[in-house]
Short mmCIF file of C-alpha atoms in Angstrom, two decimals:
data_model
loop_
_atom_site.label_atom_id
_atom_site.label_comp_id
_atom_site.label_asym_id
_atom_site.label_seq_id
_atom_site.Cartn_x
_atom_site.Cartn_y
_atom_site.Cartn_z
CA MET A 1 107.79 125.56 68.69
CA ASN A 2 111.63 126.18 67.77
CA ARG A 3 113.05 124.19 64.90
CA LYS A 4 114.28 121.75 67.07
CA ASP A 5 111.05 120.32 68.31
CA LYS A 6 109.55 120.67 65.18
CA ARG A 7 112.51 117.95 63.70
CA ASP A 8 111.71 115.79 66.34
CA LEU A 9 108.14 116.00 64.53
CA MET A 10 109.11 115.16 60.83
CA LYS A 11 111.10 112.64 62.26
CA ASP A 12 108.49 111.13 64.25
CA LYS A 13 106.49 110.95 61.66
CA SER A 14 108.90 109.90 59.15
CA LEU A 15 108.96 106.67 61.59
CA VAL A 16 106.39 105.98 61.71
CA CYS A 17 105.55 105.83 58.67
CA SER A 18 108.33 103.46 57.54
CA LEU A 19 106.85 100.83 60.67
CA TYR A 20 103.44 101.15 58.86
CA ASN A 21 105.06 100.31 55.67
CA ILE A 22 106.33 96.82 57.17
CA ILE A 23 103.74 95.59 59.41
CA ASP A 24 101.34 96.86 55.59
CA LYS A 25 104.15 94.15 53.99
CA TYR A 26 104.44 91.93 55.85
CA LEU A 27 101.99 91.62 58.33
CA PRO A 28 99.14 92.63 55.49
CA ARG A 29 95.43 91.47 58.20
CA LEU A 30 96.99 92.77 61.09
CA PHE A 31 94.78 95.41 61.60
CA ILE A 32 91.69 93.98 60.61
CA MET A 33 92.14 91.39 63.38
CA PHE A 34 92.89 94.64 65.24
CA GLU A 35 89.59 95.67 64.06
CA ASN A 36 87.67 92.51 64.98
CA LEU A 37 88.64 92.37 68.49
CA ASN A 38 85.34 91.38 70.26
CA ASP A 39 84.40 94.83 72.27
CA ASP A 40 82.60 94.34 74.90
CA ARG A 41 81.50 98.24 75.72
CA GLN A 42 78.88 100.73 75.71
CA LYS A 43 78.00 101.25 72.16
CA GLY A 44 76.70 104.87 73.20
CA LYS A 45 79.68 106.01 74.97
CA VAL A 46 82.41 103.80 72.41
CA THR A 47 84.95 107.02 71.11
CA TYR A 48 87.39 105.04 70.29
CA SER A 49 87.85 101.93 67.45
CA MET A 50 89.02 98.79 69.29
CA LYS A 51 91.64 99.84 65.59
CA SER A 52 92.21 102.42 66.74
CA ILE A 53 93.31 102.23 70.65
CA CYS A 54 95.52 98.78 69.26
CA VAL A 55 97.37 100.66 66.39
CA THR A 56 97.67 103.62 68.90
CA ARG A 57 99.64 101.21 71.09
CA LEU A 58 101.14 99.14 69.17
CA PHE A 59 102.82 102.83 67.25
CA ALA A 60 104.38 103.77 70.66
CA LEU A 61 106.15 101.06 71.54
CA LEU A 62 107.70 100.13 68.08
CA CYS A 63 109.10 104.30 68.70
CA GLY A 64 110.24 102.99 71.67
CA ILE A 65 107.48 104.96 73.75
CA THR A 66 107.53 101.74 76.92
CA SER A 67 105.36 104.43 79.54
CA MET A 68 101.13 104.55 79.13
CA ASN A 69 102.60 107.74 80.51
CA SER A 70 105.07 108.78 78.48
CA MET A 71 102.64 107.69 75.46
CA THR A 72 99.99 110.29 76.64
CA ASN A 73 102.35 112.97 77.33
CA LYS A 74 104.80 113.05 74.18
CA PHE A 75 103.04 110.44 70.95
CA ASN A 76 99.61 112.16 71.70
CA ASN A 77 100.61 115.39 68.94
CA ASP A 78 99.08 116.82 65.79
CA ASN A 79 102.18 115.23 63.87
CA THR A 80 100.83 111.58 65.33
CA ILE A 81 97.58 112.09 65.52
CA ASN A 82 97.17 113.13 61.66
CA THR A 83 99.74 110.05 60.13
CA LEU A 84 98.18 107.24 62.38
CA SER A 85 94.29 108.47 61.43
CA LYS A 86 95.22 108.64 57.67
CA ILE A 87 97.21 104.99 59.07
CA ILE A 88 93.62 103.48 60.26
CA ASN A 89 91.19 105.68 58.24
CA GLU A 90 89.61 107.25 61.64
CA ASP A 91 89.16 110.56 62.06
CA LEU A 92 91.45 110.81 65.33
CA SER A 93 91.00 114.41 67.10
CA ASP A 94 92.97 112.78 70.10
CA LEU A 95 94.60 109.71 70.95
CA PRO A 96 93.71 107.17 73.35
CA HIS A 97 93.85 108.65 77.07
CA TYR A 98 96.41 105.10 78.11
CA ASP A 99 93.34 104.85 81.41
CA THR A 100 90.87 104.35 78.26
CA ILE A 101 93.64 101.64 76.48
CA ASN A 102 93.99 99.90 79.73
CA ASP A 103 91.06 99.04 80.30
CA VAL A 104 90.60 98.58 77.26
CA PHE A 105 92.81 95.30 77.26
CA ASP A 106 91.37 94.53 80.47
CA ASP A 107 88.01 93.30 78.93
CA LEU A 108 90.22 91.24 76.58
CA ASN A 109 89.52 87.84 76.62
CA ILE A 110 93.17 86.04 76.28
CA ASN A 111 91.68 84.56 73.77
CA GLU A 112 91.84 86.17 71.56
CA PRO A 113 95.92 88.19 71.37
CA ARG A 114 97.08 85.21 70.68
CA ARG A 115 95.34 84.85 68.23
CA ILE A 116 97.09 87.89 66.87
CA GLN A 117 100.33 86.45 68.11
CA LYS A 118 100.15 83.35 66.20
CA TYR A 119 99.09 84.81 63.34
CA VAL A 120 101.46 87.39 63.12
CA VAL A 121 104.38 84.19 63.90
CA ASN A 122 102.96 82.17 61.70
CA ALA A 123 103.45 85.44 59.31
CA LEU A 124 107.10 86.37 59.27
CA ILE A 125 107.67 82.78 59.37
CA ARG A 126 107.38 81.90 56.32
CA SER A 127 107.99 84.70 54.85
CA LYS A 128 112.26 83.38 54.81
CA MET A 129 112.60 86.10 56.08
CA PHE A 130 114.64 84.46 59.60
CA ASP A 131 115.61 80.77 58.11
CA LYS A 132 119.17 81.74 57.97
CA PHE A 133 118.85 81.58 61.91
CA ARG A 134 117.21 78.62 62.20
CA TYR A 135 120.24 75.79 63.42
CA ASN A 136 119.91 71.72 61.78
CA GLY A 137 116.02 73.09 60.67
CA LYS A 138 115.40 74.19 64.04
CA PHE A 139 114.82 77.34 65.42
CA GLN A 140 115.91 78.11 68.83
CA VAL A 141 113.55 79.39 71.73
CA LEU A 142 114.28 80.75 75.00
CA ILE A 143 111.50 79.77 77.96
CA ASP A 144 111.65 82.26 81.24
CA GLY A 145 109.20 83.22 84.02
CA THR A 146 109.78 86.84 84.93
CA GLY A 147 108.26 89.42 87.29
CA LEU A 148 104.94 91.85 86.48
CA ILE A 149 103.87 93.29 89.79
CA THR A 150 104.17 92.39 93.30
CA PHE A 151 102.38 93.88 95.75
CA ASN A 152 102.28 94.12 100.08
CA TYR A 153 98.32 92.58 99.88
CA LYS A 154 96.50 90.24 97.95
CA HIS A 155 95.47 91.93 95.42
CA CYS A 156 93.56 89.20 93.71
CA GLU A 157 92.17 86.04 93.98
CA HIS A 158 94.91 84.59 91.26
CA CYS A 159 98.23 86.51 93.28
CA ILE A 160 101.06 84.23 93.98
CA VAL A 161 101.72 84.57 97.68
CA LYS A 162 105.41 84.34 98.46
CA SER A 163 106.44 83.71 102.26
CA HIS A 164 110.36 84.78 103.44
CA LYS A 165 112.75 85.05 106.28
CA ASP A 166 111.08 88.18 108.34
CA GLY A 167 107.66 86.39 108.21
CA THR A 168 106.49 88.47 106.19
CA PHE A 169 104.10 88.02 101.97
CA THR A 170 104.34 89.35 99.10
CA TYR A 171 101.08 88.98 96.38
CA GLU A 172 102.84 88.68 92.93
CA HIS A 173 102.05 88.17 89.27
CA ASN A 174 104.07 86.63 86.31
CA VAL A 175 103.68 85.59 83.76
CA LEU A 176 106.66 82.89 81.55
CA GLU A 177 107.45 83.94 78.01
CA ALA A 178 108.83 81.51 75.15
CA LYS A 179 110.84 83.92 72.63
CA ILE A 180 112.01 82.75 68.76
CA VAL A 181 115.50 83.27 68.99
CA PHE A 182 116.33 85.73 65.30
CA ASP A 183 120.28 86.85 66.50
CA LYS A 184 119.91 90.47 68.65
CA PHE A 185 116.25 90.21 67.72
CA VAL A 186 113.60 87.90 69.70
CA LEU A 187 109.71 87.20 68.77
CA SER A 188 106.94 86.53 71.64
CA LEU A 189 106.13 82.72 70.39
CA ASP A 190 103.52 82.47 73.58
CA SER A 191 102.82 83.50 77.46
CA GLU A 192 101.12 81.95 79.79
CA PHE A 193 100.40 83.92 83.20
CA ILE A 194 101.50 81.90 86.54
CA GLU A 195 98.33 82.19 88.57
CA ASN A 196 96.08 80.33 90.99
CA PRO A 197 93.28 79.59 89.57
CA ASP A 198 91.21 80.91 92.44
CA SER A 199 91.51 81.62 96.45
CA SER A 200 90.81 78.15 97.52
CA VAL A 201 94.35 78.00 96.94
CA ILE A 202 96.09 78.05 100.53
CA ASN A 203 98.72 75.31 100.20
CA MET A 204 102.10 77.43 99.25
CA LYS A 205 103.22 73.91 97.93
CA LYS A 206 100.39 73.51 95.33
CA GLN A 207 100.38 77.00 94.24
CA ASP A 208 100.98 77.55 90.04
CA CYS A 209 104.82 77.71 89.19
CA GLU A 210 106.89 77.51 85.80
CA MET A 211 106.87 74.11 85.16
CA ASN A 212 103.31 73.63 85.04
CA ALA A 213 102.43 77.55 82.99
CA PHE A 214 104.99 75.64 81.11
CA LYS A 215 103.17 72.42 80.42
CA ARG A 216 100.02 74.61 79.05
CA MET A 217 102.38 76.45 76.93
CA ALA A 218 103.54 73.63 75.51
CA PHE A 219 100.54 72.40 74.88
CA ARG A 220 99.36 75.49 72.94
CA ILE A 221 102.06 75.66 70.96
CA LYS A 222 102.14 72.05 68.96
CA LYS A 223 99.05 72.79 68.59
CA ASN A 224 99.56 76.12 66.90
CA PHE A 225 102.57 75.45 65.69
CA PRO A 226 102.50 71.51 65.11
CA LYS A 227 105.32 71.18 61.70
CA LEU A 228 107.54 73.81 63.51
CA LYS A 229 110.60 72.35 65.57
CA PHE A 230 112.85 74.23 67.99
CA ILE A 231 115.23 73.68 69.79
CA ILE A 232 114.02 74.89 74.04
CA THR A 233 115.85 76.50 75.88
CA ALA A 234 115.99 77.08 79.72
CA ASP A 235 117.53 77.63 82.88
CA ALA A 236 118.10 74.55 85.72
CA LEU A 237 114.65 75.17 86.91
CA TYR A 238 113.69 73.23 84.08
CA ALA A 239 116.20 70.08 84.49
CA SER A 240 113.96 67.87 84.60
CA GLY A 241 112.63 64.78 83.98
CA PRO A 242 109.13 65.64 83.30
CA PHE A 243 110.41 68.75 81.35
CA ILE A 244 113.39 66.96 79.10
CA LYS A 245 109.79 63.98 78.27
CA LEU A 246 107.52 66.75 77.20
CA CYS A 247 109.88 68.33 74.72
CA LEU A 248 110.63 64.44 73.58
CA ASP A 249 106.88 63.86 73.18
CA ASN A 250 106.63 66.94 70.91
CA LYS A 251 110.10 66.20 69.36
CA TRP A 252 111.68 68.58 70.06
CA ASP A 253 116.02 69.09 71.77
CA TYR A 254 115.99 71.06 74.66
CA ILE A 255 119.22 73.40 76.54
CA PHE A 256 119.16 73.80 79.33
CA ARG A 257 121.76 76.95 81.08
CA LEU A 258 124.08 75.89 83.85
CA LYS A 259 126.21 78.63 86.03
CA SER A 260 129.49 76.89 86.86
CA ASP A 261 129.32 77.48 90.33
CA LYS A 262 126.38 75.49 91.01
CA LEU A 263 127.93 71.99 88.85
CA LYS A 264 127.96 68.92 91.13
CA LYS A 265 132.47 67.76 90.55
CA SER A 266 132.54 64.86 89.63
#
């Protein structure tokens, strides 16, 4: 190992330790919630705890390693393994492979990570560190859909089917995201998958859509954060009566982003 490699390792260790100190101060229950996630794996074949899997993925993301393959190749070194072992108080000889992490997350009930998401938002809001980003006591929330993955074949019964002018079809998985804006930093408030309930949905006009996903999301946001006031910001797709009524019913303000070349001239 040359000197540059050693310096990089020490830099990684310093960053991981700094991130841990921040989490320990502002989110003291986070690792406990990781540890208490429901684990349906066969007991005798479990190598990594739920906490070690979640912490490995979390710290890799916080260190800017977004690719699962890069996490295995770049993050899985002796220095990081020793540091994470001390953080979670477990003796790790290696970090979990990305296939292991994917398998565990695939089997999780979506409501479990949502509880963690709710805890993170509430804890950071209550710390008051972001109060200066309120406008008239309200936080701005961006609403937008994003594509996760696309296939040229039917991947599963929940795929959204999209037709094209050339007569072909693609099968998509999308998600609607709601993020609180704190200047140049955004925090995920809620996530809702845009997907068909089952393969019985054959009429493309009756498929799930962003607006339907927002209705489900809005109900959950109001339930989880009943006292928080928001300014919901969305693109022209949401500029409709039902969306405005939903915001007014929940006592939220709203803003639509409209492109100038799309506005009608009087």
